[in-house]
Amino acid sequence: MSRTLAKRAYRYRFYPTKDQAAQLSRTFGCVRMVYNRALEARTTAWNQEQRRVTYADASAMLTEWKASEELRFLNEVSCVPLQQCLRHQQTAFSNFFAKRTRHPRFKSRKRGKASAEYTRSAFRWRDGRLTLAKMAEPLDIRWSRPLPEGAQPSTVTVSQDPAGRWHVSILVETSIEHLPARQGEVGIDMGLTALVTLSTGEKIPNPRHEKRSRVRLALVNRALARKQKGSINRAKARLTVARVYARITDRRRDLLHKVSTRLVRENQTIVIEDLSVANMLHNRALARAISDAAWSEFRSMLEYKASWYGSRVIVVDRWLPSSKTCSACGLVKHTLPLRVRIFECAGCGLVRDRDHNAALNILAAGRAVAACGDGVGPIRH
């Protein structure tokens, strides 16, 4: 049975001591400041001189900053996370100039999670205990699942989310055994009422975690708005809001992992649509529900798990009229409003659930792509 050599990140919660928390918070602040200063320098150089600042230039600037009296405190933290943030910024700009992503943004102390990345030279891994640079004691990690036997971490990323939880992500290179070849193939239609509808007719309901917690969110946000800006009580209220959002995110991600793993284990071929989620979010009536469904994250999970276990994910053209096409005779309707949930074909008389019909059409298009290559679909009229 074949195997795949892949890099996998194992994420765990840990509980730092007061000294470790202070050191990590100091590191997060330095990483954020170095990233923002380098970003400002890059932006200024481009706007005024049309000159691109390379990673080598940014690294030289970091050396000058650490030697200055004003920024001498940068020497109090490990230099590796500071260099790594400059490397990540270089990657971000390469993707931006290649028109794959938007322009990098400045890091905010109040927005998103704080993180720092340590490479092999900045941490010690011994007998299953992880000690970071500038620290005397190993991290108190909760090993919720074991690392692969004999695995040696290559990179460690420490982060603190807005809810105040500390996590460590350990990147290791491991060999993953492919699953035995399966005969199953499935087309997937992603939706809002049902998270996914399979070509087999099965529907996996959408729990709508954000909607179920909307009353709680309104209460905690209202309480936050009443607190005086800059007060300790406002900081506590902001933490409460962050914990509610963290619970929603955790529950959503847990469901997506379970569904994606099951589909990859049961099917050799999985066919999905190439949805333009970013454009769909411009629909003000559905943007909140689409964000809660997390279609992009679900697709990402399917793709990397399929590559691990020897399955195949086929992505069909986003312009395929999967909902308007009869899965039996191929007749395409001119219009089909969203409120109509049953597909009725005027040609052959087929009556079928709208989403199930779409999933069958997606599977048919995927078979055509598998047989003839991209850009080829089943014959329709």
XYZ file of C-alpha atoms in Angstrom:
381
model
C 0.000 0.000 0.000
C 1.398 3.391 -1.002
C 2.238 6.122 1.453
C 2.571 9.893 1.246
C 5.232 11.952 2.984
C 3.508 15.107 4.204
C 3.959 17.903 6.687
C 1.226 17.979 9.320
C 0.610 20.470 12.092
C -0.580 19.177 15.470
C -2.266 21.820 17.589
C -2.484 21.677 21.378
C -3.531 23.910 24.206
C -0.948 24.830 26.815
C -0.921 26.796 30.041
C 2.099 29.092 30.467
C 3.514 30.268 33.765
C 3.418 33.985 34.534
C 6.999 34.427 33.336
C 6.328 32.466 30.138
C 3.129 34.425 29.440
C 4.993 37.714 29.929
C 7.831 36.596 27.634
C 5.428 35.418 24.937
C 3.344 38.601 25.141
C 6.546 40.618 24.750
C 7.480 38.488 21.742
C 4.052 38.967 20.147
C 4.375 42.729 20.557
C 7.845 42.798 19.000
C 6.725 40.618 16.085
C 3.779 42.910 15.453
C 5.933 46.049 15.601
C 8.635 44.659 13.280
C 6.021 43.484 10.789
C 4.256 46.858 10.745
C 7.499 48.849 10.426
C 8.672 46.679 7.567
C 5.274 46.951 5.880
C 5.370 50.737 6.202
C 8.870 50.820 4.709
C 7.819 48.620 1.788
C 4.716 50.715 1.110
C 6.609 54.002 1.276
C 9.376 52.741 -1.024
C 6.841 51.607 -3.607
C 4.634 54.723 -3.473
C 7.516 57.206 -3.618
C 10.179 55.409 -5.631
C 8.392 52.478 -7.319
C 10.997 50.287 -5.614
C 10.415 46.859 -4.157
C 11.944 46.090 -0.768
C 13.277 42.537 -0.631
C 13.568 40.231 2.369
C 17.313 40.970 2.532
C 16.561 44.705 2.726
C 13.979 44.153 5.485
C 16.405 41.935 7.409
C 19.080 44.639 7.208
C 16.557 47.170 8.540
C 15.810 44.855 11.454
C 19.510 44.748 12.327
C 19.615 48.560 12.357
C 16.491 48.752 14.524
C 17.939 46.366 17.098
C 21.135 48.453 17.296
C 19.265 51.736 17.884
C 18.641 53.071 21.361
C 14.909 53.453 20.768
C 14.344 49.822 19.766
C 16.989 48.104 21.860
C 14.213 46.127 23.596
C 13.960 43.946 20.466
C 17.041 42.112 21.764
C 15.065 40.885 24.781
C 13.153 38.363 22.671
C 14.322 35.601 20.353
C 15.418 36.899 16.953
C 13.900 33.914 15.115
C 10.208 34.971 15.343
C 11.208 38.440 14.130
C 12.978 37.006 11.086
C 10.104 34.615 10.421
C 7.537 37.426 10.340
C 9.655 39.159 7.677
C 9.755 35.929 5.642
C 5.973 35.627 5.869
C 5.627 39.232 4.757
C 7.863 38.531 1.755
C 5.613 35.603 0.825
C 2.537 37.808 1.209
C 3.973 40.415 -1.149
C 4.990 37.753 -3.679
C 1.392 36.506 -3.698
C 0.119 40.078 -3.968
C 2.298 40.938 -6.958
C 1.222 37.653 -8.569
C -2.404 38.818 -8.052
C -3.272 35.832 -5.881
C -4.146 37.845 -2.757
C -4.842 41.401 -1.731
C -2.280 43.831 -0.317
C -0.919 42.852 3.139
C -2.514 44.720 6.029
C -1.013 46.092 9.216
C -1.258 43.878 12.286
C -3.527 45.126 15.060
C -3.206 44.432 18.754
C -6.985 44.125 19.041
C -7.794 42.257 15.824
C -7.115 38.581 15.293
C -4.817 36.286 17.197
C -1.226 37.026 18.182
C 1.394 34.491 17.121
C 5.125 33.853 16.869
C 6.900 31.168 14.852
C 10.040 29.383 16.064
C 12.259 27.320 13.790
C 14.478 24.423 14.906
C 17.268 26.678 16.171
C 14.936 28.503 18.581
C 13.446 25.642 20.588
C 14.560 22.454 22.301
C 12.645 19.196 21.872
C 13.730 16.518 24.304
C 11.821 13.501 25.652
C 8.495 14.925 24.502
C 9.042 18.260 26.245
C 9.151 21.548 24.347
C 11.241 24.486 25.568
C 11.303 27.750 23.632
C 14.218 30.152 23.330
C 14.630 32.629 26.205
C 12.717 30.271 28.517
C 14.066 28.100 31.317
C 11.087 25.732 31.671
C 9.231 23.606 29.087
C 5.676 24.480 28.115
C 2.858 22.805 30.031
C 1.150 21.229 27.011
C -2.075 19.198 27.144
C -1.316 16.297 24.806
C -4.848 15.647 23.522
C -3.421 13.291 20.880
C 0.057 11.838 20.444
C 2.545 13.005 17.862
C 3.600 10.401 15.272
C 6.177 8.018 16.685
C 9.695 9.329 16.216
C 8.515 12.664 14.849
C 10.878 15.612 15.162
C 9.282 19.087 15.048
C 10.631 21.384 12.352
C 8.609 24.473 13.261
C 6.659 25.532 16.341
C 4.044 28.305 16.274
C 2.761 29.721 19.550
C -0.434 31.764 19.507
C -3.019 33.361 21.759
C -6.528 33.828 20.396
C -8.851 36.735 21.285
C -10.532 34.506 23.879
C -7.241 34.341 25.800
C -6.495 30.685 25.026
C -2.893 29.658 24.372
C -2.112 27.164 21.606
C 1.046 25.616 20.230
C 1.113 24.203 16.693
C 3.880 21.654 16.082
C 4.813 20.982 12.447
C 6.252 17.532 11.754
C 6.990 15.522 8.630
C 5.234 12.187 8.749
C 4.374 9.312 6.453
C 0.634 8.866 5.837
C -0.660 5.541 4.548
C -3.165 5.762 1.695
C -6.527 4.141 2.243
C -7.364 1.064 0.143
C -8.861 1.937 -3.245
C -12.595 2.549 -2.959
C -15.260 2.353 -5.653
C -17.359 5.148 -4.216
C -17.818 8.476 -5.957
C -20.004 11.341 -4.832
C -21.143 14.741 -6.056
C -21.611 17.452 -3.451
C -23.966 20.409 -3.622
C -23.204 22.892 -0.842
C -26.064 24.908 0.562
C -27.493 26.769 3.529
C -30.531 24.765 4.663
C -28.507 21.588 4.272
C -24.775 22.037 4.688
C -24.128 19.513 1.908
C -26.437 17.420 -0.247
C -24.879 14.277 -1.685
C -25.618 12.685 -5.030
C -26.802 9.639 -3.060
C -29.717 11.728 -1.820
C -28.394 12.133 1.714
C -28.549 15.586 3.260
C -26.285 16.684 6.096
C -28.125 19.445 7.960
C -26.550 22.818 8.624
C -26.534 23.494 12.405
C -26.114 27.247 11.808
C -23.970 27.703 14.895
C -23.791 31.476 14.567
C -27.574 31.813 14.249
C -28.157 29.597 17.285
C -25.843 31.814 19.339
C -27.190 35.110 17.977
C -29.200 35.964 21.102
C -26.185 35.337 23.309
C -24.018 37.416 20.965
C -26.475 40.312 21.150
C -26.462 40.240 24.950
C -22.672 40.197 25.362
C -22.143 42.841 22.658
C -24.732 45.075 24.303
C -22.954 44.645 27.622
C -19.633 45.522 25.943
C -21.095 48.696 24.424
C -22.147 49.923 27.871
C -18.639 49.695 29.330
C -16.408 52.751 29.443
C -13.622 52.699 26.871
C -10.232 51.924 28.367
C -11.678 50.447 31.576
C -10.892 47.044 33.043
C -14.558 46.064 32.848
C -14.539 46.771 29.107
C -11.534 44.466 28.686
C -13.408 41.740 30.582
C -16.515 42.257 28.457
C -14.448 42.062 25.254
C -13.007 38.753 26.475
C -16.538 37.437 27.060
C -17.529 38.356 23.495
C -14.406 36.653 22.140
C -15.219 33.458 24.044
C -18.688 33.278 22.501
C -17.202 33.664 19.010
C -14.515 31.078 19.820
C -17.165 28.551 20.831
C -19.021 29.120 17.542
C -15.807 28.672 15.541
C -14.800 25.514 17.409
C -18.195 23.863 16.930
C -18.292 24.765 13.230
C -14.763 23.479 12.590
C -15.469 20.249 14.489
C -18.453 19.485 12.243
C -16.536 20.309 9.055
C -13.695 18.000 10.096
C -16.088 15.123 10.806
C -18.002 15.510 7.535
C -14.907 15.962 5.351
C -13.096 12.998 6.936
C -16.104 10.754 6.451
C -16.505 11.704 2.775
C -12.802 11.146 2.028
C -12.781 7.770 3.783
C -15.899 6.524 1.975
C -15.223 7.779 -1.566
C -12.386 7.534 -4.053
C -13.668 10.498 -6.081
C -15.352 13.626 -4.702
C -16.810 16.257 -7.037
C -17.553 19.804 -5.869
C -18.373 23.156 -7.458
C -15.869 25.981 -7.799
C -17.928 28.491 -5.814
C -16.880 32.149 -5.760
C -17.610 32.672 -2.072
C -16.049 36.152 -1.981
C -18.480 37.386 -4.629
C -21.440 35.653 -3.012
C -20.753 37.510 0.223
C -21.805 40.743 -1.527
C -25.379 39.501 -1.221
C -26.420 41.299 1.954
C -29.393 39.005 2.521
C -27.282 35.814 2.554
C -23.784 36.963 3.531
C -24.164 36.084 7.198
C -25.497 32.591 6.466
C -22.816 31.931 3.820
C -20.064 32.936 6.241
C -21.537 30.638 8.884
C -21.548 27.696 6.448
C -17.766 28.119 5.800
C -17.785 26.582 2.312
C -14.201 27.625 1.543
C -12.874 25.982 4.704
C -14.823 22.811 3.919
C -13.338 22.657 0.400
C -9.831 23.161 1.800
C -10.326 20.278 4.248
C -11.544 17.979 1.482
C -8.572 18.774 -0.741
C -5.758 18.281 1.762
C -7.319 15.162 3.305
C -7.835 13.655 -0.142
C -4.158 14.250 -0.940
C -3.212 12.488 2.305
C -5.336 9.392 1.860
C -5.145 8.837 -1.895
C -8.572 10.171 -2.907
C -9.295 12.644 -5.694
C -11.217 15.915 -5.544
C -12.557 17.191 -8.868
C -13.680 20.835 -9.038
C -16.178 21.600 -11.794
C -16.831 24.930 -13.470
C -18.674 27.471 -11.315
C -20.874 28.403 -14.295
C -22.310 24.897 -14.582
C -26.142 25.299 -14.304
C -26.364 22.400 -11.887
C -29.628 23.512 -10.252
C -31.426 24.398 -13.504
C -30.475 21.225 -15.416
C -32.511 18.028 -15.393
C -30.283 15.190 -14.176
C -32.284 12.684 -16.265
C -32.681 14.253 -19.724
C -30.374 17.306 -19.602
C -33.039 19.950 -20.263
C -31.975 23.337 -18.864
C -34.534 25.677 -17.334
C -34.269 29.379 -18.110
C -34.998 30.412 -14.506
C -35.319 28.651 -11.171
C -35.892 30.967 -8.173
C -34.292 30.074 -4.860
C -37.701 29.693 -3.216
C -38.478 26.709 -5.487
C -37.074 23.668 -3.694
C -38.467 20.945 -5.994
C -37.142 20.532 -9.540
C -39.835 19.627 -12.086
C -38.694 18.868 -15.624
C -41.030 19.907 -18.438
C -39.266 17.514 -20.831
C -39.277 14.114 -19.124
C -41.511 14.836 -16.141
C -38.824 14.246 -13.531
C -39.712 15.498 -10.039
C -36.779 15.597 -7.638
C -35.433 17.620 -4.739
C -33.609 20.656 -6.130
C -30.348 20.081 -4.210
C -30.280 16.337 -4.935
C -30.761 17.104 -8.642
C -27.861 19.593 -8.510
C -25.596 17.070 -6.767
C -26.297 14.496 -9.501
C -25.419 17.043 -12.189
C -22.200 17.940 -10.368
C -21.254 14.250 -10.225
C -21.968 13.870 -13.963
C -19.790 16.887 -14.764
C -17.030 15.453 -12.580
C -17.141 12.157 -14.469
C -16.796 14.065 -17.734
C -13.782 15.948 -16.390
C -12.213 12.701 -15.159
C -12.696 11.046 -18.556
C -11.895 13.910 -20.937
C -10.099 16.604 -18.931
C -10.979 20.069 -17.697
C -13.358 22.173 -19.722
C -15.437 19.180 -20.807
C -18.923 18.562 -19.447
C -21.847 16.257 -20.161
C -23.870 17.041 -23.299
C -26.911 19.167 -22.517
C -29.664 20.744 -24.553
